[in-house]
mmCIF file of C-alpha atoms and ligand atoms in Angstrom:
data_model
loop_
_atom_site.group_PDB
_atom_site.id
_atom_site.type_symbol
_atom_site.label_atom_id
_atom_site.label_comp_id
_atom_site.label_asym_id
_atom_site.label_seq_id
_atom_site.Cartn_x
_atom_site.Cartn_y
_atom_site.Cartn_z
ATOM 1 C CA MET Y 1 -0.004 0.088 0.144
ATOM 2 C CA CYS Y 2 1.498 3.248 -1.054
ATOM 3 C CA LEU Y 3 0.431 6.706 0.454
ATOM 4 C CA CYS Y 4 1.443 9.981 -0.387
ATOM 5 C CA PHE Y 5 1.041 13.377 1.742
ATOM 6 C CA LYS Y 6 1.984 16.862 1.518
ATOM 7 C CA TYR Y 7 4.045 18.252 4.442
ATOM 8 C CA ASP Y 8 1.911 19.701 6.962
ATOM 9 C CA ARG Y 9 3.271 21.558 10.017
ATOM 10 C CA ASN Y 10 0.552 20.286 12.085
ATOM 11 C CA GLU Y 11 1.411 17.071 13.257
ATOM 12 C CA SER Y 12 -2.013 16.031 14.586
ATOM 13 C CA LEU Y 13 -3.777 17.048 11.445
ATOM 14 C CA LEU Y 14 -1.144 14.882 9.323
ATOM 15 C CA ILE Y 15 -1.511 11.716 11.646
ATOM 16 C CA LYS Y 16 -5.230 12.073 11.244
ATOM 17 C CA GLN Y 17 -5.082 12.306 7.532
ATOM 18 C CA ILE Y 18 -2.911 9.219 7.533
ATOM 19 C CA VAL Y 19 -5.317 6.874 9.908
ATOM 20 C CA LYS Y 20 -8.148 8.332 7.435
ATOM 21 C CA ASP Y 21 -6.409 7.336 4.384
ATOM 22 C CA ILE Y 22 -5.416 3.676 5.599
ATOM 23 C CA LEU Y 23 -8.830 3.150 6.719
ATOM 24 C CA ASN Y 24 -10.411 4.293 3.495
ATOM 25 C CA LYS Y 25 -7.961 2.080 1.520
ATOM 26 C CA LEU Y 26 -8.565 -0.808 3.579
ATOM 27 C CA LEU Y 27 -12.389 -0.329 3.106
ATOM 28 C CA SER Y 28 -12.231 0.302 -0.284
ATOM 29 C CA THR Y 29 -10.327 -3.003 -1.376
ATOM 30 C CA SER Y 30 -12.238 -5.691 -0.087
ATOM 31 C CA SER Y 31 -15.662 -5.909 1.450
ATOM 32 C CA SER Y 32 -17.798 -9.087 1.961
ATOM 33 C CA ASP Y 33 -21.215 -6.909 1.560
ATOM 34 C CA ILE Y 34 -20.192 -6.366 -1.899
ATOM 35 C CA GLU Y 35 -18.636 -9.471 -3.028
ATOM 36 C CA ASN Y 36 -21.677 -11.353 -2.026
ATOM 37 C CA LEU Y 37 -23.917 -8.875 -4.463
ATOM 38 C CA VAL Y 38 -24.766 -10.297 -7.835
ATOM 39 C CA GLY Y 39 -23.409 -8.557 -11.185
ATOM 40 C CA ILE Y 40 -21.894 -6.009 -9.071
ATOM 41 C CA ASP Y 41 -18.528 -5.989 -10.334
ATOM 42 C CA ALA Y 42 -20.034 -5.253 -14.162
ATOM 43 C CA ARG Y 43 -22.413 -2.486 -13.038
ATOM 44 C CA ILE Y 44 -19.461 -0.632 -11.252
ATOM 45 C CA GLN Y 45 -17.387 -0.814 -14.073
ATOM 46 C CA GLU Y 46 -19.899 0.592 -16.401
ATOM 47 C CA MET Y 47 -20.430 3.232 -13.664
ATOM 48 C CA LYS Y 48 -16.571 4.084 -13.524
ATOM 49 C CA THR Y 49 -16.720 4.314 -17.378
ATOM 50 C CA LEU Y 50 -19.348 6.897 -17.118
ATOM 51 C CA LEU Y 51 -17.749 8.761 -14.796
ATOM 52 C CA CYS Y 52 -14.498 8.850 -16.979
ATOM 53 C CA LEU Y 53 -16.336 9.958 -19.875
ATOM 54 C CA ALA Y 54 -17.524 13.117 -18.090
ATOM 55 C CA SER Y 55 -15.069 15.679 -19.150
ATOM 56 C CA ASP Y 56 -16.054 18.571 -16.943
ATOM 57 C CA ASP Y 57 -14.084 19.319 -13.713
ATOM 58 C CA VAL Y 58 -16.786 18.100 -11.796
ATOM 59 C CA ARG Y 59 -18.274 14.610 -12.719
ATOM 60 C CA MET Y 60 -21.943 14.033 -12.427
ATOM 61 C CA VAL Y 61 -23.584 10.970 -12.862
ATOM 62 C CA GLY Y 62 -27.324 10.155 -12.444
ATOM 63 C CA ILE Y 63 -28.306 6.559 -11.666
ATOM 64 C CA TRP Y 64 -32.088 5.789 -12.269
ATOM 65 C CA GLY Y 65 -34.307 3.083 -12.844
ATOM 66 C CA MET Y 66 -37.600 1.712 -10.983
ATOM 67 C CA GLY Y 67 -37.860 1.186 -7.086
ATOM 68 C CA GLY Y 68 -36.232 -2.150 -5.506
ATOM 69 C CA ILE Y 69 -34.018 -2.354 -8.806
ATOM 70 C CA GLY Y 70 -30.826 -1.869 -6.931
ATOM 71 C CA LYS Y 71 -29.925 1.858 -7.406
ATOM 72 C CA THR Y 72 -28.863 2.381 -3.528
ATOM 73 C CA THR Y 73 -26.994 -0.893 -3.602
ATOM 74 C CA LEU Y 74 -25.031 -0.116 -6.741
ATOM 75 C CA VAL Y 75 -24.228 3.429 -5.472
ATOM 76 C CA ARG Y 76 -23.199 2.236 -1.602
ATOM 77 C CA ALA Y 77 -20.821 -0.322 -3.757
ATOM 78 C CA VAL Y 78 -19.110 2.197 -5.943
ATOM 79 C CA TYR Y 79 -19.046 4.782 -3.112
ATOM 80 C CA SER Y 80 -16.921 2.236 -1.134
ATOM 81 C CA ARG Y 81 -14.577 1.400 -4.218
ATOM 82 C CA ILE Y 82 -13.867 5.155 -4.963
ATOM 83 C CA SER Y 83 -14.323 7.036 -1.720
ATOM 84 C CA TYR Y 84 -10.533 6.895 -0.772
ATOM 85 C CA GLN Y 85 -9.842 8.966 -3.755
ATOM 86 C CA PHE Y 86 -11.593 12.067 -2.479
ATOM 87 C CA GLU Y 87 -10.572 14.740 0.205
ATOM 88 C CA GLY Y 88 -14.219 15.050 1.449
ATOM 89 C CA CYS Y 89 -17.074 12.422 1.364
ATOM 90 C CA SER Y 90 -20.829 12.468 1.643
ATOM 91 C CA PHE Y 91 -23.221 9.938 1.122
ATOM 92 C CA LEU Y 92 -27.000 11.163 1.937
ATOM 93 C CA GLU Y 93 -29.312 8.272 1.926
ATOM 94 C CA ASN Y 94 -32.769 8.640 1.034
ATOM 95 C CA VAL Y 95 -32.910 12.411 0.612
ATOM 96 C CA ALA Y 96 -36.417 12.514 -0.085
ATOM 97 C CA GLU Y 97 -37.274 11.417 3.452
ATOM 98 C CA ASP Y 98 -34.383 13.374 4.834
ATOM 99 C CA LEU Y 99 -35.987 16.528 3.285
ATOM 100 C CA LYS Y 100 -39.618 15.652 4.714
ATOM 101 C CA LYS Y 101 -37.804 15.921 8.159
ATOM 102 C CA LYS Y 102 -34.654 18.306 8.033
ATOM 103 C CA GLY Y 103 -36.031 20.690 5.234
ATOM 104 C CA LEU Y 104 -33.458 22.108 2.607
ATOM 105 C CA ILE Y 105 -31.279 24.125 5.215
ATOM 106 C CA GLY Y 106 -30.877 21.196 7.200
ATOM 107 C CA LEU Y 107 -29.990 18.944 4.386
ATOM 108 C CA GLN Y 108 -27.198 21.414 3.588
ATOM 109 C CA GLU Y 109 -25.928 21.591 7.120
ATOM 110 C CA LYS Y 110 -25.882 17.651 6.940
ATOM 111 C CA LEU Y 111 -23.634 17.568 3.584
ATOM 112 C CA LEU Y 112 -21.428 20.223 4.854
ATOM 113 C CA SER Y 113 -20.869 18.551 8.171
ATOM 114 C CA HIS Y 114 -20.045 15.278 6.192
ATOM 115 C CA LEU Y 115 -17.563 17.113 3.902
ATOM 116 C CA LEU Y 116 -15.928 19.157 6.373
ATOM 117 C CA GLU Y 117 -15.849 16.953 9.034
ATOM 118 C CA GLU Y 118 -17.043 19.576 11.469
ATOM 119 C CA GLU Y 119 -20.207 18.642 13.704
ATOM 120 C CA ASN Y 120 -22.909 21.105 14.282
ATOM 121 C CA LEU Y 121 -22.570 23.276 11.530
ATOM 122 C CA ASN Y 122 -25.035 26.134 11.179
ATOM 123 C CA MET Y 123 -25.696 27.455 7.697
ATOM 124 C CA LYS Y 124 -26.414 30.907 8.968
ATOM 125 C CA GLU Y 125 -23.115 31.173 9.975
ATOM 126 C CA LEU Y 126 -21.699 30.042 6.804
ATOM 127 C CA THR Y 127 -21.477 32.259 3.706
ATOM 128 C CA SER Y 128 -22.068 29.582 0.953
ATOM 129 C CA ILE Y 129 -21.337 25.844 0.077
ATOM 130 C CA LYS Y 130 -19.020 27.362 -2.791
ATOM 131 C CA ALA Y 131 -16.790 29.535 -0.485
ATOM 132 C CA ARG Y 132 -16.239 26.389 1.589
ATOM 133 C CA LEU Y 133 -15.856 23.923 -0.845
ATOM 134 C CA HIS Y 134 -14.773 25.238 -4.196
ATOM 135 C CA SER Y 135 -11.012 24.229 -3.809
ATOM 136 C CA LYS Y 136 -11.983 20.441 -2.353
ATOM 137 C CA LYS Y 137 -12.007 17.528 -4.040
ATOM 138 C CA VAL Y 138 -15.416 15.853 -2.876
ATOM 139 C CA LEU Y 139 -17.633 12.787 -3.403
ATOM 140 C CA ILE Y 140 -21.248 13.321 -2.853
ATOM 141 C CA VAL Y 141 -24.000 10.764 -3.305
ATOM 142 C CA LEU Y 142 -27.586 11.992 -3.066
ATOM 143 C CA ASP Y 143 -29.630 8.849 -3.136
ATOM 144 C CA ASN Y 144 -33.534 8.809 -3.843
ATOM 145 C CA VAL Y 145 -33.950 12.558 -4.969
ATOM 146 C CA ASN Y 146 -37.350 13.260 -5.976
ATOM 147 C CA ASP Y 147 -37.421 17.005 -5.970
ATOM 148 C CA PRO Y 148 -35.383 19.182 -8.300
ATOM 149 C CA THR Y 149 -34.921 21.859 -5.439
ATOM 150 C CA ILE Y 150 -32.828 19.475 -3.873
ATOM 151 C CA LEU Y 151 -30.327 19.490 -6.661
ATOM 152 C CA GLU Y 152 -30.591 23.353 -6.961
ATOM 153 C CA CYS Y 153 -29.785 23.550 -3.291
ATOM 154 C CA LEU Y 154 -27.222 20.908 -2.474
ATOM 155 C CA ILE Y 155 -25.190 20.730 -5.767
ATOM 156 C CA GLY Y 156 -26.159 24.075 -7.555
ATOM 157 C CA ASN Y 157 -23.460 24.858 -10.121
ATOM 158 C CA GLN Y 158 -20.240 22.754 -11.004
ATOM 159 C CA ASP Y 159 -17.997 25.679 -9.883
ATOM 160 C CA TRP Y 160 -19.414 25.030 -6.079
ATOM 161 C CA PHE Y 161 -16.518 22.069 -5.844
ATOM 162 C CA GLY Y 162 -13.140 21.510 -6.570
ATOM 163 C CA ARG Y 163 -11.642 19.993 -9.755
ATOM 164 C CA GLY Y 164 -12.240 16.046 -9.863
ATOM 165 C CA SER Y 165 -15.096 16.247 -7.574
ATOM 166 C CA THR Y 166 -17.932 13.540 -8.254
ATOM 167 C CA ILE Y 167 -21.382 13.870 -7.642
ATOM 168 C CA ILE Y 168 -24.007 10.654 -8.192
ATOM 169 C CA ILE Y 169 -27.205 10.937 -8.237
ATOM 170 C CA THR Y 170 -30.201 8.085 -7.571
ATOM 171 C CA THR Y 171 -33.598 8.810 -8.716
ATOM 172 C CA ARG Y 172 -36.652 6.594 -9.818
ATOM 173 C CA ASP Y 173 -37.577 10.198 -12.148
ATOM 174 C CA LYS Y 174 -35.216 10.502 -15.022
ATOM 175 C CA ARG Y 175 -36.651 13.879 -15.710
ATOM 176 C CA LEU Y 176 -35.146 15.429 -12.539
ATOM 177 C CA LEU Y 177 -31.700 14.362 -14.214
ATOM 178 C CA LEU Y 178 -32.519 16.022 -17.770
ATOM 179 C CA SER Y 179 -32.189 19.410 -16.767
ATOM 180 C CA HIS Y 180 -28.784 19.315 -15.308
ATOM 181 C CA LYS Y 181 -25.664 18.398 -17.225
ATOM 182 C CA ILE Y 182 -25.515 14.698 -15.928
ATOM 183 C CA ASN Y 183 -24.759 11.620 -17.849
ATOM 184 C CA LEU Y 184 -27.413 8.998 -17.040
ATOM 185 C CA TYR Y 185 -26.948 5.279 -16.121
ATOM 186 C CA LYS Y 186 -30.089 3.225 -16.129
ATOM 187 C CA VAL Y 187 -29.680 0.136 -13.914
ATOM 188 C CA HIS Y 188 -30.604 -3.097 -15.747
ATOM 189 C CA LYS Y 189 -32.728 -5.612 -14.078
ATOM 190 C CA PHE Y 190 -31.161 -9.045 -13.487
ATOM 191 C CA ASN Y 191 -30.840 -11.256 -16.579
ATOM 192 C CA ASP Y 192 -31.912 -15.028 -15.958
ATOM 193 C CA ASP Y 193 -28.577 -15.956 -15.113
ATOM 194 C CA GLU Y 194 -27.920 -13.393 -12.539
ATOM 195 C CA ALA Y 195 -31.534 -14.076 -10.949
ATOM 196 C CA LEU Y 196 -30.424 -17.919 -10.717
ATOM 197 C CA GLU Y 197 -27.196 -17.052 -9.211
ATOM 198 C CA PHE Y 198 -29.188 -14.827 -6.600
ATOM 199 C CA LEU Y 199 -31.650 -17.709 -5.793
ATOM 200 C CA ALA Y 200 -29.330 -20.545 -5.591
ATOM 201 C CA ARG Y 201 -27.999 -18.668 -2.327
ATOM 202 C CA TYR Y 202 -31.236 -19.624 -0.756
ATOM 203 C CA SER Y 203 -31.760 -22.978 -1.965
ATOM 204 C CA LEU Y 204 -28.374 -23.923 -0.452
ATOM 205 C CA LYS Y 205 -30.052 -23.715 2.995
ATOM 206 C CA HIS Y 206 -32.403 -26.317 1.697
ATOM 207 C CA GLU Y 207 -31.785 -29.737 0.375
ATOM 208 C CA LEU Y 208 -33.686 -29.185 -2.774
ATOM 209 C CA LEU Y 209 -33.161 -31.387 -5.767
ATOM 210 C CA ARG Y 210 -31.959 -29.747 -8.495
ATOM 211 C CA GLU Y 211 -34.920 -30.478 -10.645
ATOM 212 C CA ASP Y 212 -36.977 -28.936 -7.746
ATOM 213 C CA PHE Y 213 -34.917 -26.147 -7.530
ATOM 214 C CA LEU Y 214 -34.780 -25.526 -11.163
ATOM 215 C CA GLU Y 215 -38.704 -25.463 -11.173
ATOM 216 C CA LEU Y 216 -39.031 -23.097 -8.435
ATOM 217 C CA SER Y 217 -36.682 -20.886 -9.466
ATOM 218 C CA ARG Y 218 -38.168 -20.550 -12.958
ATOM 219 C CA VAL Y 219 -41.272 -19.597 -11.362
ATOM 220 C CA VAL Y 220 -39.990 -16.919 -8.926
ATOM 221 C CA ILE Y 221 -37.775 -15.480 -11.654
ATOM 222 C CA CYS Y 222 -40.742 -14.991 -13.739
ATOM 223 C CA TYR Y 223 -42.861 -13.335 -10.900
ATOM 224 C CA ALA Y 224 -40.132 -11.208 -9.748
ATOM 225 C CA GLN Y 225 -39.438 -9.783 -13.288
ATOM 226 C CA GLY Y 226 -35.743 -9.587 -12.656
ATOM 227 C CA LEU Y 227 -36.301 -7.035 -9.772
ATOM 228 C CA PRO Y 228 -33.676 -7.912 -7.059
ATOM 229 C CA LEU Y 229 -36.164 -6.595 -4.243
ATOM 230 C CA ALA Y 230 -38.996 -9.156 -5.342
ATOM 231 C CA LEU Y 231 -36.670 -11.856 -6.080
ATOM 232 C CA THR Y 232 -35.389 -10.929 -2.335
ATOM 233 C CA VAL Y 233 -38.646 -11.132 -0.772
ATOM 234 C CA LEU Y 234 -40.105 -14.026 -2.829
ATOM 235 C CA GLY Y 235 -36.679 -15.992 -2.410
ATOM 236 C CA SER Y 236 -36.961 -15.933 1.236
ATOM 237 C CA PHE Y 237 -40.352 -16.408 1.343
ATOM 238 C CA LEU Y 238 -40.431 -19.712 -0.943
ATOM 239 C CA PHE Y 239 -37.121 -21.228 -0.045
ATOM 240 C CA SER Y 240 -38.138 -21.612 3.504
ATOM 241 C CA MET Y 241 -41.153 -23.888 2.702
ATOM 242 C CA SER Y 242 -42.072 -27.460 2.331
ATOM 243 C CA LYS Y 243 -42.289 -28.901 -1.162
ATOM 244 C CA GLU Y 244 -46.042 -29.152 -0.784
ATOM 245 C CA GLU Y 245 -46.266 -25.662 0.577
ATOM 246 C CA TRP Y 246 -44.299 -24.049 -1.913
ATOM 247 C CA ARG Y 247 -46.532 -25.278 -4.656
ATOM 248 C CA ASP Y 248 -49.805 -23.891 -2.967
ATOM 249 C CA GLN Y 249 -47.997 -20.619 -2.843
ATOM 250 C CA LEU Y 250 -47.001 -20.913 -6.608
ATOM 251 C CA ASP Y 251 -50.626 -21.490 -7.829
ATOM 252 C CA LYS Y 252 -51.342 -18.224 -5.607
ATOM 253 C CA LEU Y 253 -49.009 -16.383 -7.768
ATOM 254 C CA LYS Y 254 -50.246 -17.498 -10.768
ATOM 255 C CA SER Y 255 -53.604 -16.019 -10.125
ATOM 256 C CA ILE Y 256 -52.183 -12.496 -9.900
ATOM 257 C CA PRO Y 257 -53.207 -10.399 -12.690
ATOM 258 C CA ASN Y 258 -50.459 -8.593 -14.617
ATOM 259 C CA MET Y 259 -48.035 -9.773 -12.186
ATOM 260 C CA LYS Y 260 -48.163 -6.207 -10.013
ATOM 261 C CA ILE Y 261 -45.014 -5.873 -7.991
ATOM 262 C CA HIS Y 262 -47.222 -5.012 -4.878
ATOM 263 C CA GLU Y 263 -49.326 -7.908 -5.007
ATOM 264 C CA VAL Y 264 -46.220 -10.303 -5.703
ATOM 265 C CA LEU Y 265 -44.787 -8.827 -2.435
ATOM 266 C CA LYS Y 266 -47.748 -9.139 -0.650
ATOM 267 C CA ILE Y 267 -47.532 -13.165 -0.957
ATOM 268 C CA SER Y 268 -45.079 -12.995 1.762
ATOM 269 C CA TYR Y 269 -47.292 -10.603 4.058
ATOM 270 C CA ASP Y 270 -50.403 -13.004 3.487
ATOM 271 C CA GLY Y 271 -47.829 -16.060 4.724
ATOM 272 C CA LEU Y 272 -47.589 -14.250 8.030
ATOM 273 C CA ASP Y 273 -49.410 -15.300 11.204
ATOM 274 C CA PHE Y 274 -51.813 -12.663 12.808
ATOM 275 C CA GLU Y 275 -49.466 -11.391 15.131
ATOM 276 C CA GLU Y 276 -46.676 -10.976 12.430
ATOM 277 C CA LYS Y 277 -49.208 -9.021 10.252
ATOM 278 C CA ASN Y 278 -49.868 -6.621 13.019
ATOM 279 C CA ILE Y 279 -46.073 -6.183 13.858
ATOM 280 C CA PHE Y 280 -45.263 -5.680 9.997
ATOM 281 C CA LEU Y 281 -48.120 -2.970 9.659
ATOM 282 C CA ASP Y 282 -47.085 -1.107 12.982
ATOM 283 C CA ILE Y 283 -43.505 -0.920 11.688
ATOM 284 C CA ALA Y 284 -44.793 0.108 7.941
ATOM 285 C CA CYS Y 285 -46.854 2.833 9.382
ATOM 286 C CA PHE Y 286 -45.039 3.891 12.204
ATOM 287 C CA LEU Y 287 -41.781 2.547 13.266
ATOM 288 C CA LYS Y 288 -39.448 2.257 10.142
ATOM 289 C CA GLY Y 289 -36.188 3.811 10.950
ATOM 290 C CA GLU Y 290 -36.397 3.529 14.647
ATOM 291 C CA ASP Y 291 -33.903 2.012 16.963
ATOM 292 C CA LYS Y 292 -34.739 -1.823 17.353
ATOM 293 C CA ASN Y 293 -34.677 -1.719 21.045
ATOM 294 C CA TYR Y 294 -37.761 0.742 21.433
ATOM 295 C CA VAL Y 295 -39.254 -0.879 18.558
ATOM 296 C CA LYS Y 296 -39.348 -3.941 20.710
ATOM 297 C CA GLU Y 297 -40.292 -1.757 23.726
ATOM 298 C CA ILE Y 298 -43.410 -0.428 22.076
ATOM 299 C CA LEU Y 299 -44.279 -4.196 20.284
ATOM 300 C CA ASP Y 300 -44.073 -5.787 23.884
ATOM 301 C CA TYR Y 301 -46.130 -2.827 25.621
ATOM 302 C CA CYS Y 302 -48.930 -3.701 23.118
ATOM 303 C CA GLY Y 303 -48.895 -7.289 23.910
ATOM 304 C CA PHE Y 304 -46.740 -8.711 21.212
ATOM 305 C CA PHE Y 305 -43.734 -11.107 21.277
ATOM 306 C CA SER Y 306 -41.518 -8.715 19.673
ATOM 307 C CA VAL Y 307 -38.463 -10.975 19.344
ATOM 308 C CA SER Y 308 -39.966 -13.735 17.278
ATOM 309 C CA GLY Y 309 -42.080 -11.182 15.434
ATOM 310 C CA ILE Y 310 -39.097 -9.220 14.427
ATOM 311 C CA ARG Y 311 -37.036 -12.237 13.547
ATOM 312 C CA ALA Y 312 -39.814 -13.492 11.434
ATOM 313 C CA LEU Y 313 -40.090 -10.555 9.626
ATOM 314 C CA ALA Y 314 -36.449 -10.402 9.035
ATOM 315 C CA ASP Y 315 -36.167 -13.888 7.934
ATOM 316 C CA LYS Y 316 -38.721 -13.325 5.358
ATOM 317 C CA SER Y 317 -36.564 -10.285 4.046
ATOM 318 C CA LEU Y 318 -39.709 -7.679 4.916
ATOM 319 C CA ILE Y 319 -37.245 -5.886 7.268
ATOM 320 C CA SER Y 320 -33.619 -5.289 7.627
ATOM 321 C CA PHE Y 321 -31.169 -3.840 10.554
ATOM 322 C CA PHE Y 322 -28.977 -0.953 9.935
ATOM 323 C CA HIS Y 323 -26.900 0.226 13.027
ATOM 324 C CA ASN Y 324 -29.498 -1.366 15.360
ATOM 325 C CA ARG Y 325 -32.408 0.487 13.302
ATOM 326 C CA ILE Y 326 -35.180 -1.483 11.883
ATOM 327 C CA MET Y 327 -35.178 -0.606 7.886
ATOM 328 C CA MET Y 328 -37.729 -1.630 5.220
ATOM 329 C CA HIS Y 329 -37.774 -0.917 1.763
ATOM 330 C CA ASP Y 330 -39.939 1.828 0.449
ATOM 331 C CA LEU Y 331 -41.951 -0.434 -1.945
ATOM 332 C CA ILE Y 332 -42.607 -2.749 0.927
ATOM 333 C CA GLN Y 333 -43.708 -0.173 3.272
ATOM 334 C CA GLU Y 334 -45.918 1.459 0.472
ATOM 335 C CA MET Y 335 -47.324 -2.129 0.299
ATOM 336 C CA GLY Y 336 -48.134 -2.162 4.282
ATOM 337 C CA MET Y 337 -49.589 1.287 4.067
ATOM 338 C CA GLU Y 338 -51.949 0.335 0.928
ATOM 339 C CA ILE Y 339 -53.060 -2.652 3.030
ATOM 340 C CA VAL Y 340 -54.101 -0.338 5.786
ATOM 341 C CA ARG Y 341 -55.781 2.041 3.263
ATOM 342 C CA GLN Y 342 -57.819 -0.924 1.598
ATOM 343 C CA GLU Y 343 -59.412 -1.842 5.067
ATOM 344 C CA SER Y 344 -61.968 1.241 4.461
ATOM 345 C CA HIS Y 345 -62.198 4.529 2.266
ATOM 346 C CA ASN Y 346 -63.154 6.116 5.542
ATOM 347 C CA PRO Y 347 -59.965 6.775 7.515
ATOM 348 C CA GLY Y 348 -61.731 6.409 10.934
ATOM 349 C CA GLN Y 349 -62.620 3.130 10.181
ATOM 350 C CA ARG Y 350 -58.953 1.918 9.474
ATOM 351 C CA SER Y 351 -56.746 0.293 12.178
ATOM 352 C CA ARG Y 352 -53.994 3.002 11.781
ATOM 353 C CA LEU Y 353 -53.648 6.189 11.206
ATOM 354 C CA TRP Y 354 -50.304 8.037 10.286
ATOM 355 C CA LEU Y 355 -51.321 11.097 8.439
ATOM 356 C CA HIS Y 356 -52.259 14.339 10.045
ATOM 357 C CA LYS Y 357 -55.051 15.040 7.580
ATOM 358 C CA ASP Y 358 -56.325 11.590 8.348
ATOM 359 C CA ILE Y 359 -56.222 11.687 12.212
ATOM 360 C CA ASN Y 360 -57.792 15.377 11.864
ATOM 361 C CA ASP Y 361 -60.593 13.976 9.616
ATOM 362 C CA ALA Y 362 -61.396 11.206 11.674
ATOM 363 C CA LEU Y 363 -61.319 13.056 15.119
ATOM 364 C CA LYS Y 364 -63.540 15.871 13.835
ATOM 365 C CA LYS Y 365 -66.130 13.414 12.144
ATOM 366 C CA ASN Y 366 -65.747 11.388 15.316
ATOM 367 C CA THR Y 367 -65.389 8.120 13.453
ATOM 368 C CA VAL Y 368 -62.836 6.422 14.838
ATOM 369 C CA ARG Y 369 -63.362 2.647 15.267
ATOM 370 C CA ALA Y 370 -63.156 1.164 18.692
ATOM 371 C CA LYS Y 371 -60.256 -1.414 19.057
ATOM 372 C CA LYS Y 372 -61.880 -4.952 19.223
HETATM 373 N N1 LIG I 401 -26.850 -6.544 -7.642
HETATM 374 C C1 LIG I 401 -27.554 -7.331 -6.027
HETATM 375 N N2 LIG I 401 -27.120 -8.392 -5.665
HETATM 376 C C2 LIG I 401 -28.003 -8.912 -4.642
HETATM 377 N N3 LIG I 401 -28.940 -7.876 -3.973
HETATM 378 C C3 LIG I 401 -29.448 -6.824 -4.495
HETATM 379 C C4 LIG I 401 -28.526 -6.456 -5.532
HETATM 380 N N4 LIG I 401 -29.249 -5.230 -6.083
HETATM 381 C C5 LIG I 401 -30.100 -5.071 -5.116
HETATM 382 N N5 LIG I 401 -30.266 -6.238 -4.228
HETATM 383 C C6 LIG I 401 -31.363 -6.174 -3.329
HETATM 384 O O1 LIG I 401 -32.526 -5.804 -3.831
HETATM 385 C C7 LIG I 401 -33.166 -4.692 -2.872
HETATM 386 C C8 LIG I 401 -33.626 -3.467 -3.550
HETATM 387 O O2 LIG I 401 -32.480 -2.838 -3.832
HETATM 388 P P1 LIG I 401 -32.288 -1.193 -3.425
HETATM 389 O O3 LIG I 401 -32.779 -0.849 -2.200
HETATM 390 O O4 LIG I 401 -30.721 -0.747 -3.946
HETATM 391 O O5 LIG I 401 -33.181 -0.872 -4.607
HETATM 392 P P2 LIG I 401 -33.420 0.697 -5.077
HETATM 393 O O6 LIG I 401 -33.549 0.820 -6.402
HETATM 394 O O7 LIG I 401 -32.638 1.816 -4.297
HETATM 395 O O8 LIG I 401 -34.921 1.247 -4.943
HETATM 396 P P3 LIG I 401 -35.625 2.339 -4.380
HETATM 397 O O9 LIG I 401 -35.789 3.157 -5.578
HETATM 398 O O10 LIG I 401 -37.014 1.985 -3.532
HETATM 399 O O11 LIG I 401 -34.897 3.258 -3.504
HETATM 400 C C9 LIG I 401 -32.213 -4.842 -1.540
HETATM 401 O O12 LIG I 401 -32.849 -5.636 -0.504
HETATM 402 C C10 LIG I 401 -30.998 -5.211 -2.083
HETATM 403 O O13 LIG I 401 -30.258 -5.925 -1.157
HETATM 404 MG MG1 LIG I 402 -32.997 3.148 -2.862
#
């Protein structure tokens, strides 16, 4: 490993920089999380080529594709492979959700704190992003952008950042990227070989005969339509069953019209028991992103067996964990919220209310249903 540093009179700063560079290099060289992903090397390579094609001082690439196709997964992998080359890095995950919670100023403060490695920055005390960053080579990832003002406020003009800076944006909406000078990368679905490789992992846990595995995989691949999220959910669900059980479930899948992705994901929800369904809906409507211990406490208080319930949901890939927080993919959350909405067109009659407007409406009209 070779590291090169400019002479700096401040010894502590120099040591800090050496430690940071070594850590970055170690992190970028091998990560078992990335190695376990399917088809990722080819996709990272395509992204790198696109980044090299950008001739401007600041390179911008937009990754777009439908929900659940793997945009965040890809950009995380690219970030961990290239971040060591930059003087400052920021990965703003799920910007659309953060915007609702923190607003634009909050997002700007977060971005600057990451890039300058300073805590509690206050935008009022700062002249502008440009003033602090124009000579710094930075890497910025804005994940899940859904509003053009985010781009205006966070990355504005290319002269805000130093030469060699790289900005990667992920979005489901291609139109957001067209107004800016951004190269586009469309994430491909898994092809059949990749989907098969992906499913083979689940089958390893079960002693399926090769013919059984191929038969089951063919149907799963057909219904998941190459979408990694659907493959994850269907794979965890079907490969945990006995042969008789998965035959029943396959028949159910076949009856879904037009293979709507929500409906495909709902198969996994339908397979939960009563208590697991309730825990799933509570997390989808209220508790996504919260600390695991806090969620357990609330669920226990509601009379659920939280530990086994949470484990069952994780086993079926309906939730995951990140830094001890409970995560749920947006599409799976939307599916859960839709299940609650479908209970009644009258919000007061539904089992859960999470929008101010609906709560207000139900209380005003006094239509809130009593818990049975
Ligand atoms: N190359 C891959 N190999 C293995 N699993 C993958 C791969 N790409 C995506 N996945 C899995 O698919 C699921 C969805 O991926 P991801 O969250 O990246 O989608 P997305 O495009 O960012 O969706 P959204 O638009 O809703 O944010 C995740 O569970 C992820 O682990
Ligand atoms: Mg995403």
